[in-house]
XYZ file of C-alpha atoms in Angstrom:
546
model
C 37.155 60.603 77.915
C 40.821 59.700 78.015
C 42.109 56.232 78.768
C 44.642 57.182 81.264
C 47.147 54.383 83.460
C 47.292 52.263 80.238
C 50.369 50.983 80.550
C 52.013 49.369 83.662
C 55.790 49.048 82.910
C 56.799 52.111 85.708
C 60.426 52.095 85.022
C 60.380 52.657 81.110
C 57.671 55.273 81.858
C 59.671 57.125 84.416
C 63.084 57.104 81.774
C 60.967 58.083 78.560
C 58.843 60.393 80.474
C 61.552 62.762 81.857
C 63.921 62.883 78.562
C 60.714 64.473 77.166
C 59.763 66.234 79.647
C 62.699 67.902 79.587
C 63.250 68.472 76.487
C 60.027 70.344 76.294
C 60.238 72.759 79.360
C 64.201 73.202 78.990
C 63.846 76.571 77.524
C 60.647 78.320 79.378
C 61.075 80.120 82.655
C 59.718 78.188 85.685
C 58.060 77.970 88.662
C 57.948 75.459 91.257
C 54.693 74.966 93.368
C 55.531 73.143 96.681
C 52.430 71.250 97.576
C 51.725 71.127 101.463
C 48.129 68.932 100.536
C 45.821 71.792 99.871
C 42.742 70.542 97.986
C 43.334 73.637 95.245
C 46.739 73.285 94.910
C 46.517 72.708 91.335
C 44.411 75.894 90.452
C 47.742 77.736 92.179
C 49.378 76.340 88.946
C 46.386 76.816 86.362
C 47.007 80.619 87.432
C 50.217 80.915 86.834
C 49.979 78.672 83.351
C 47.264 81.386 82.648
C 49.999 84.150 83.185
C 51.843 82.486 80.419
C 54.557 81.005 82.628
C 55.727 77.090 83.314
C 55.236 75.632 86.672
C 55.066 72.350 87.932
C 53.932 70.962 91.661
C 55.864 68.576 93.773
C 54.740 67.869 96.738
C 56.649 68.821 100.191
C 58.368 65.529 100.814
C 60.344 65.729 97.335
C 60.618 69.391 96.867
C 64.280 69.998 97.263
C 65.181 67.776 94.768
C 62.459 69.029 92.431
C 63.931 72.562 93.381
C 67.548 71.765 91.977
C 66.260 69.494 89.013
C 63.820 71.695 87.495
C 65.781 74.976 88.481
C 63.232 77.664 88.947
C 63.201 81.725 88.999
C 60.697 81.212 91.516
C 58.584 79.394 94.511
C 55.444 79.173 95.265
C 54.535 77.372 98.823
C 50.388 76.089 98.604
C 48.098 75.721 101.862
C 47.378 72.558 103.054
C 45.466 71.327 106.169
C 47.976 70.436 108.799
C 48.878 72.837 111.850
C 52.207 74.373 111.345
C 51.524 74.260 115.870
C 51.730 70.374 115.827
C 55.357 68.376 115.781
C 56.337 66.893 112.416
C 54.207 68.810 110.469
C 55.505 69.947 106.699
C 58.225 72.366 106.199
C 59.137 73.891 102.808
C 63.563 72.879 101.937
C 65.485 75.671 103.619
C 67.376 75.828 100.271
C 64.313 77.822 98.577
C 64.559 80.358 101.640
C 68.809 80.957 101.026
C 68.603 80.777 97.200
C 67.513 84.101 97.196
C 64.422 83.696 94.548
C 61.325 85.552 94.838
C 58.618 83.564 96.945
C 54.811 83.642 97.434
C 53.597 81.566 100.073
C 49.512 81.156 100.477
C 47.612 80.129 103.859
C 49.940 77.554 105.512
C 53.028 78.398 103.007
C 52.448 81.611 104.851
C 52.867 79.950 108.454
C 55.739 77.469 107.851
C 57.609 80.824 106.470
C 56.942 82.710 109.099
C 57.556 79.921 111.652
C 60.948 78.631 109.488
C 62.286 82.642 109.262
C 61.787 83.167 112.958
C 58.331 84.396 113.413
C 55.388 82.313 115.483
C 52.039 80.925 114.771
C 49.509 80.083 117.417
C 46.010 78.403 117.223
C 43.076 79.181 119.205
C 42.153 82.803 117.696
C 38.933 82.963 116.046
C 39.225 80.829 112.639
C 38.262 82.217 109.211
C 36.331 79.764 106.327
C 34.876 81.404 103.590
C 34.333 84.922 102.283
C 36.190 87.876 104.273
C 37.587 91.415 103.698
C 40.978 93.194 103.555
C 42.016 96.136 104.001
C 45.232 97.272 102.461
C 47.662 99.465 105.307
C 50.782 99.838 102.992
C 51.845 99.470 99.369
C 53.361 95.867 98.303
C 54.654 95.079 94.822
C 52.209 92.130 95.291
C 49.298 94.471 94.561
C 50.710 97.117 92.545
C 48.285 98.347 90.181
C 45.656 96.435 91.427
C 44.902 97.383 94.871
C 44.747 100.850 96.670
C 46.031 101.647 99.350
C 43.507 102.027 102.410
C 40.721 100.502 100.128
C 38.898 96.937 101.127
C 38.767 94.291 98.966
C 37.007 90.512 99.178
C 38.970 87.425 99.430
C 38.775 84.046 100.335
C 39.942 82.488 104.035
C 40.514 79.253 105.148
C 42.692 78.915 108.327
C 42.360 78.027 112.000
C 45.852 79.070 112.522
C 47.488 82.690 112.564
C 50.918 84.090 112.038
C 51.312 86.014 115.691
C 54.645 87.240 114.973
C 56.592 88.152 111.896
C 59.893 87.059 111.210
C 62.704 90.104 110.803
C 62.133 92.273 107.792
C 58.956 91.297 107.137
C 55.801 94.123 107.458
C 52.003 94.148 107.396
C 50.617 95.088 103.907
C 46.753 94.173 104.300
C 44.879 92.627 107.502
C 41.392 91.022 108.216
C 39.004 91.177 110.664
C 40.701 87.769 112.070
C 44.384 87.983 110.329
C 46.544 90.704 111.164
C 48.937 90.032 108.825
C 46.780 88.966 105.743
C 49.333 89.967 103.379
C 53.107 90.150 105.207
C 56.507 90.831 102.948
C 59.969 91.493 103.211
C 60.286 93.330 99.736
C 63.885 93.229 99.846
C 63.793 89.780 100.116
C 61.135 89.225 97.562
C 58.944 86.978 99.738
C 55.656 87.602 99.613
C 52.710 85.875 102.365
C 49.288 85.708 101.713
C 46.769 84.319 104.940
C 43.853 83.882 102.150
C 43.787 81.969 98.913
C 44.439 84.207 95.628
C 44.039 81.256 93.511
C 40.166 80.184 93.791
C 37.718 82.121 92.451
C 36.489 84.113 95.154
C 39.157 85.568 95.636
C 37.931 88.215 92.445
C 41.726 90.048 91.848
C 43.563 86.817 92.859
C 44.977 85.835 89.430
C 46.234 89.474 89.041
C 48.037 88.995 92.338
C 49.095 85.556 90.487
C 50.499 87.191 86.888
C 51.939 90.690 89.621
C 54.032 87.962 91.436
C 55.620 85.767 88.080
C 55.952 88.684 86.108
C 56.053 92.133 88.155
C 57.980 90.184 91.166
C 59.927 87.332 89.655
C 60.523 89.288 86.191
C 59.696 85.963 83.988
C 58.785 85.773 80.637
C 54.909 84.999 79.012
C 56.476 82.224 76.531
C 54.402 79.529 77.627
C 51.613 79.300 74.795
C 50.560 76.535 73.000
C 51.495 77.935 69.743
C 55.104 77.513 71.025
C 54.574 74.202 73.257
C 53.290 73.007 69.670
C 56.438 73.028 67.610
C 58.825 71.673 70.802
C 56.615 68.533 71.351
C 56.655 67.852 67.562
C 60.630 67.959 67.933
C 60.098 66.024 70.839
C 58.364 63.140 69.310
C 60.771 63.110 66.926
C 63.923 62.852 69.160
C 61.876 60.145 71.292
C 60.794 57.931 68.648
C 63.425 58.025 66.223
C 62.232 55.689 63.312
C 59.612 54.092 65.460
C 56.348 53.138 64.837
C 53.588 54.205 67.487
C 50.017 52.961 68.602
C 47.541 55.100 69.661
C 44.256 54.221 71.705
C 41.512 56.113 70.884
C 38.663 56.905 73.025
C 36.361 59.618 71.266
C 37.176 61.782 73.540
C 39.395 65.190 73.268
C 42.677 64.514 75.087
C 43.627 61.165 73.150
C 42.594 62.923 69.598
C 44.408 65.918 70.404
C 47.626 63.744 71.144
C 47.194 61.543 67.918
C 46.852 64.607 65.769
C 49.929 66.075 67.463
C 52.406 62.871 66.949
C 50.940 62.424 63.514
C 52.229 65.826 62.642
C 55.344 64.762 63.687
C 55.871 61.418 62.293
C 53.183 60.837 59.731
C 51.900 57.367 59.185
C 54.081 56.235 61.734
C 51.388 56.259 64.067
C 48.493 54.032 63.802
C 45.163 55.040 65.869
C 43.133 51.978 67.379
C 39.436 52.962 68.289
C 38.011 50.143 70.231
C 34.113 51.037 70.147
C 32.928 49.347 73.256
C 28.867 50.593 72.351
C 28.573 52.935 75.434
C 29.075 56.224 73.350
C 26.758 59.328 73.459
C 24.568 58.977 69.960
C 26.834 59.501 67.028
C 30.396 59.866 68.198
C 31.552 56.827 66.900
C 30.826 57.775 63.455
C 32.629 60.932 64.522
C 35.642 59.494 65.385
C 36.121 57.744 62.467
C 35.042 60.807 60.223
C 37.573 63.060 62.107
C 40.507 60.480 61.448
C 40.026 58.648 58.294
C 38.404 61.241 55.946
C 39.319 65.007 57.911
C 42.943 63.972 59.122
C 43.713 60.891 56.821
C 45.595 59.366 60.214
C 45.737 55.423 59.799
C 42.860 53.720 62.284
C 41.783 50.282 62.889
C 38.052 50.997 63.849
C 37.092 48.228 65.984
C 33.171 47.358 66.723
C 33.527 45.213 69.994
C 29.722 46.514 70.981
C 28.469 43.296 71.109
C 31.262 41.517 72.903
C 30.773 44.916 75.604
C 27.476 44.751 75.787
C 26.796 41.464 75.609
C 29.254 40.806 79.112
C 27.410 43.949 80.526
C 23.711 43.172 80.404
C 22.541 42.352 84.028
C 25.162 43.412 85.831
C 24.604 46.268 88.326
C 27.336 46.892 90.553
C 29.467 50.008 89.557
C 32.470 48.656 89.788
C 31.743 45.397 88.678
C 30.916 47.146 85.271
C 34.270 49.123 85.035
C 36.051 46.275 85.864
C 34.258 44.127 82.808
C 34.769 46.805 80.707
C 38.706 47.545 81.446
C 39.811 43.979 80.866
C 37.672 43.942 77.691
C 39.237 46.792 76.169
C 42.699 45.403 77.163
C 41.849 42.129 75.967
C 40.719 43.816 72.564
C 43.103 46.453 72.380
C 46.037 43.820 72.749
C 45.116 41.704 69.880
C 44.698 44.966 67.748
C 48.031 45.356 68.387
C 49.582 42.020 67.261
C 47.864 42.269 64.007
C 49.087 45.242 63.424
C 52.940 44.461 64.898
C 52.822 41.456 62.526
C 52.005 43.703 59.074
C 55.817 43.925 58.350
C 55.790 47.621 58.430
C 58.545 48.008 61.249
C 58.331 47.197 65.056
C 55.616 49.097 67.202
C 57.884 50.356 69.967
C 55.567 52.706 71.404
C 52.228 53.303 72.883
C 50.675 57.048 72.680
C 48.252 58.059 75.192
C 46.800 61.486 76.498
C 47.360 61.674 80.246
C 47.292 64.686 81.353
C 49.051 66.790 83.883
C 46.676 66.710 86.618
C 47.181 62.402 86.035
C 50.627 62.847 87.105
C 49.929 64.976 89.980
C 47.155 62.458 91.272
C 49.557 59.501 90.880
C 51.467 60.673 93.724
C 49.874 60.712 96.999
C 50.483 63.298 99.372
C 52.493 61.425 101.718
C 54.934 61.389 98.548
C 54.360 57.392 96.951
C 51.774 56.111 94.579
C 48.400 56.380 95.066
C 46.400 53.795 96.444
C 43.058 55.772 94.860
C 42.222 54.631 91.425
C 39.785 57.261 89.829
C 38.168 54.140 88.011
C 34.983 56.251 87.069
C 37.541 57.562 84.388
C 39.984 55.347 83.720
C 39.173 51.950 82.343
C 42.165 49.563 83.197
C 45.741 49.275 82.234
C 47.934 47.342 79.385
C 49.600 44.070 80.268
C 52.994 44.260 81.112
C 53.713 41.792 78.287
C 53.291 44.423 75.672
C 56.391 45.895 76.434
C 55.716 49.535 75.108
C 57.546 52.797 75.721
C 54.888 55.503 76.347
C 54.424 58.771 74.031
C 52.761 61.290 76.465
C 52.800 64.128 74.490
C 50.391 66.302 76.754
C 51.726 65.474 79.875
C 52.605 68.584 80.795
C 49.045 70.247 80.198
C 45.602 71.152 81.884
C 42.267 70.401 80.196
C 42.020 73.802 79.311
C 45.576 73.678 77.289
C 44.573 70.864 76.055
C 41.603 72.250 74.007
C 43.912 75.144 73.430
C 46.045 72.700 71.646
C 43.157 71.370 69.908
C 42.709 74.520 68.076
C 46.020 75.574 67.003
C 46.040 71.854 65.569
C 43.058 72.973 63.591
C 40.725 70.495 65.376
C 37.046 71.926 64.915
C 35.440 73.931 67.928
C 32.503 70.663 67.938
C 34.925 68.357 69.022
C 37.583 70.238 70.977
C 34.984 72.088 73.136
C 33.260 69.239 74.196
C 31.816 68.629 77.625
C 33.794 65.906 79.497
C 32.987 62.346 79.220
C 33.863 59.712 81.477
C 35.927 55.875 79.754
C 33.391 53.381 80.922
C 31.113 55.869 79.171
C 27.251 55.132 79.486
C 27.930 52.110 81.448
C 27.802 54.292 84.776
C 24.881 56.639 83.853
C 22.565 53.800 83.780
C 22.763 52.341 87.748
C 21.535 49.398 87.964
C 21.176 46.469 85.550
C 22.510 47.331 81.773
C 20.830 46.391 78.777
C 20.830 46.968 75.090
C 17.525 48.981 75.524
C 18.083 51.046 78.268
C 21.542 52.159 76.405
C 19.178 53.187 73.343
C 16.616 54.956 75.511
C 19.552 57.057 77.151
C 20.924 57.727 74.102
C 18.065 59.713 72.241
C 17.042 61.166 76.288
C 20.472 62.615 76.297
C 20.878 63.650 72.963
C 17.673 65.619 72.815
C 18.792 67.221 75.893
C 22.127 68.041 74.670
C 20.431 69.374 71.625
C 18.275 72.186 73.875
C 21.232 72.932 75.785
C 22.781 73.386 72.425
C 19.773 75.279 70.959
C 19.673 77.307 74.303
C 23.179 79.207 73.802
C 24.170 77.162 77.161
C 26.652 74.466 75.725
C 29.951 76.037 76.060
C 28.621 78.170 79.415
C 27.770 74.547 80.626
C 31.011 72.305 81.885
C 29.410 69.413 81.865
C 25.868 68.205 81.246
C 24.411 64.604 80.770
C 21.198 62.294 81.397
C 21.286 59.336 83.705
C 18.417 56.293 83.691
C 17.468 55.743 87.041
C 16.457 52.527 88.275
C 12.987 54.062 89.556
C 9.739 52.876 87.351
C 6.922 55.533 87.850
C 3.444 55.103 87.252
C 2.057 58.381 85.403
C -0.598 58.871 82.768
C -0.195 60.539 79.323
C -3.048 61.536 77.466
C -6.115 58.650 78.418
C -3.624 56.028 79.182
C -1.705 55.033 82.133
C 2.469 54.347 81.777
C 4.660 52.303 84.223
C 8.397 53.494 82.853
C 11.604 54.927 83.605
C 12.849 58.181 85.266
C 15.748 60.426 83.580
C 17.507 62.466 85.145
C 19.220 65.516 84.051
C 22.463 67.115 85.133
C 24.373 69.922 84.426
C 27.600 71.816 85.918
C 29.090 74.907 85.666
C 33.275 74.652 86.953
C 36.893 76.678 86.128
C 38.725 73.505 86.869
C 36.609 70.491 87.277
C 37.609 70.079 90.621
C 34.300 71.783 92.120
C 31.584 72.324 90.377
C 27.816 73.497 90.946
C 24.248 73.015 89.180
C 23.545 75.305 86.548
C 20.839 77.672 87.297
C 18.176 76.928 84.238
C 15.423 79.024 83.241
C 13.082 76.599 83.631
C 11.891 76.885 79.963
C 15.288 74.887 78.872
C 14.279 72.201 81.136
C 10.943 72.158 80.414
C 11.288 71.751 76.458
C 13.754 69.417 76.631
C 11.507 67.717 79.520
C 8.575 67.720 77.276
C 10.980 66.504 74.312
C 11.891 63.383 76.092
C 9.173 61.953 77.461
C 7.094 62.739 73.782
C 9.920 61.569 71.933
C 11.691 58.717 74.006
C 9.297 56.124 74.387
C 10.267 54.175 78.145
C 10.672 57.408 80.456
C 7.640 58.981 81.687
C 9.251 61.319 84.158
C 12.196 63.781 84.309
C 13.907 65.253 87.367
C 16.601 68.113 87.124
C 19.686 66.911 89.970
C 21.106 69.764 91.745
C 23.346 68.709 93.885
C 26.921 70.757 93.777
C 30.211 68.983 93.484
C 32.677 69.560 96.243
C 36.263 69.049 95.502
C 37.345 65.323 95.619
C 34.139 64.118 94.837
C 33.273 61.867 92.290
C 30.870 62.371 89.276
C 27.166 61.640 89.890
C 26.310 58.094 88.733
């Protein structure tokens, strides 16, 4: 759980944002992912971050001037679901093409090339979605020492479209039953076309294609680790802040503790933490929170119990967004007058407000047509800071994944417990119980979860599982334990498996898990009489189940 979007003020964001930014990534070799919309764009870049180089995505609109600001050794074009066929549809700068850096483009990065070089794409040929074979017809530093040649290999499809001709230079490395040219290159050139998608999972050797291209290819270095992103964002803080003081919100969650334990390194008790405890925790992690800061980390934190002013707004209300809503001016409301106090102690002016957004927050903040985003993930976020508070953010992470993140976490020397946990969203139990809220139902979740954590936990599963939790249901059963009859609540049970949290699916349990920790909560959790296990997959841009 990360409070995200805090602060409003865009134009002090945008100036403190890229002097750190750029201070950070100044020294790393690059690569620039142009984003033509594809739903998996980001796990393009996750690849290449795992390859240990830098990359960053802009989307098509503003990719030439992303192309000469950030200065890449190479380009990566995405897919993305519009018909190279149809008029005014994308086209990657013709600047990448003559600067003579080494390209991969993927799906429709593969038809825009083609079409933009001189070849020709044409719909109407059978389509291919899903699972389909290659078969490799001549060598390709793409694949070296990872393919054969003549040999088949599984990949994933997802066109309508086909490249019909190739432009000059170019030649057929690998076809399909439905793409002739499933891998085209001019190798001179150092541009390199893929029809399927190397970057999702089923696509098996698709990250080796990934690390061939950035480092076999393109020649860049592995420097990107967080050991090394470690010591540059300390020196970053530094620079930024100066003699500053900073707040921090906390949540309890992973991303805004890793960030306050990275600016405390760099600026001691500079930074003060604020942990507004709004009561709709999982059992125990407020006392965790506080642990981890005051006594393991000694970082200063105002520990504020607003429960009952949270709770006490909450009970009855039932409509989703209603609740977020309540809860987001609440915390703003509390938060702000956390802050006076503490501006008003006489230890220096609080210039700056730290917060852990991450970088797939700044890739969702632009929409694919190129300006803001209209679509507020508000089952995560909880609201934004007043523009009266005048901050400067500290977004120390902002150039990380999730996964980085926790990576972080660890060099930092936070504990496995709390750097591997499962994702949790800010409104926090508010959503898992649809329907009215009250002060009981939030205690009956609690233990129903917590025992089911606990088997999960007991089970070997927790860190195979990317996210598991229990939801009340607003369903009242009638069932009968022992001689007596019971009218209560149903629980339900989730639990994911994911690589990037954009798709997920239900974990497959032996059903002796489910069935102890079943049996655990209805013995030990007196108000649910029934369990049901949810298994309903997650498509990407889907929302979590509430």
């Amino acid at each position: 759980m990360a409070y995200s979007g805090l602060v409003s003020d865009s134009a002090s964001q945008e100036t403190i944002m890229t002097a750190t930014h750029t201070d950070i990534v100044r020294n790393h070799d690059k690569v620039l992912i142009v984003d033509f919309g594809s739903q998996v764009t980001q796990l393009i870049a996750r690849r290449v971050r795992e390859a240990g180089v830098y990359c960053e995505i802009a989307p098509f609109q503003s990719a030439e001037k992303a192309f000469h600001e950030l200065a890449p050794k190479a380009v990566i074009l995405s897919g993305g679901p519009a018909s190279v066929t149809q008029e005014g549809s994308p086209r990657a700068p013709q600047a990448i093409f003559d600067s003579g850096l080494p390209i991969l483009s993927i799906c429709y990065g593969q038809q825009t090339t083609a079409v933009q070089l001189g070849g020709a794409v044409e719909g109407g040929h059978a389509a291919e979605f899903g699972r389909a074979d290659i078969q490799i017809v001549e060598p390709s530093a793409l694949f070296d020492g990872v393919w054969e040649l003549g040999a088949r290999y599984p990949v994933w499809m997802s066109h309508g479209d086909r490249v019909t001709k190739l432009p000059e230079g170019f030649t057929v490395k690998a076809v399909s039953e439905n793409a002739p040219f499933a891998i085209a290159s001019d190798e001179k050139r150092r541009i390199f076309t893929t029809m399927f998608h190397p970057e999702v999972v089923h696509t098996p050797d698709g990250a080796k294609l990934i690390a061939n291209f950035v480092h076999k290819v393109a020649g860049l270095k592995s420097d990107w680790t967080m050991a090394a992103f470690r010591g540059e964002a300390i020196a970053s803080i530094r620079k930024q802040v100066g003699d500053g003081r900073v707040l921090c919100g906390l949540s309890g969650g992973v991303d805004s503790a890793v960030a306050a334990v990275l600016i405390h390194e760099a600026i001691g008790d500079r930074l003060t933490c604020v942990f507004v405890d709004h009561g709709l925790l999982r059992m125990g992690e407020a006392e965790q929170v506080v642990t981890l800061f005051r006594d393991h980390y000694n970082i200063p934190l105002v520990h504020v119990d607003a429960s009952d002013l949270f709770i006490g707004q909450l009970e009855g209300v039932a409509d989703p967004e209603t609740k977020r809503k309540i809860i987001g001016k609440l915390f703003i409301d509390v938060f702000d007058e956390e802050a006076k106090k503490i501006a008003a102690d006489g230890k220096g002016e609080l210039g700056f407000l730290a917060q852990g957004t991450l970088y797939p927050d700044v890739i969702e903040s632009v929409s694919f047509s190129g300006g803001p985003s209209v679509t507020i993930k508000s089952h995560h976020n909880v609201g934004g800071l007043p523009e009266r508070m005048k901050m400067k953010l500290v977004e120390p992470l902002r150039e990380l994944f999730k996964d980085e993140v926790r990576a972080l976490g660890r060099e930092l020397g936070l504990s496995e417990a709390f750097v591997g946990r499962h994702p949790f969203p800010g409104p926090g139990l508010a959503i898992r119980i649809p329907g009215g809220l009250s002060r009981e139902k939030l205690e009956i979740l609690r233990k129903a979860d917590a025992i089911y954590l606990d088997e999960i936990r007991k089970a070997g599963l927790y860190d195979v599982i990317w996210q598991a939790f229990a939801v009340l249901l607003p369903v009242r059963t009638v069932g009968v334990m022992g001689d007596g009859r019971t009218y209560d609540s149903v629980c339900a049970l989730r639990a994911v498996t994911s690589v990037d949290g954009m798709t997920a699916d239900f974990y497959p349990f032996d059903m002796n898990v489910l069935g102890r920790a079943a049996t655990r909560i209805i013995n030990e959790v007196k108000g649910i009489n029934r369990v049901v296990y949810d298994v309903t997959s997650k498509p990407p841009g889907t929302i979590e189940w509430e």
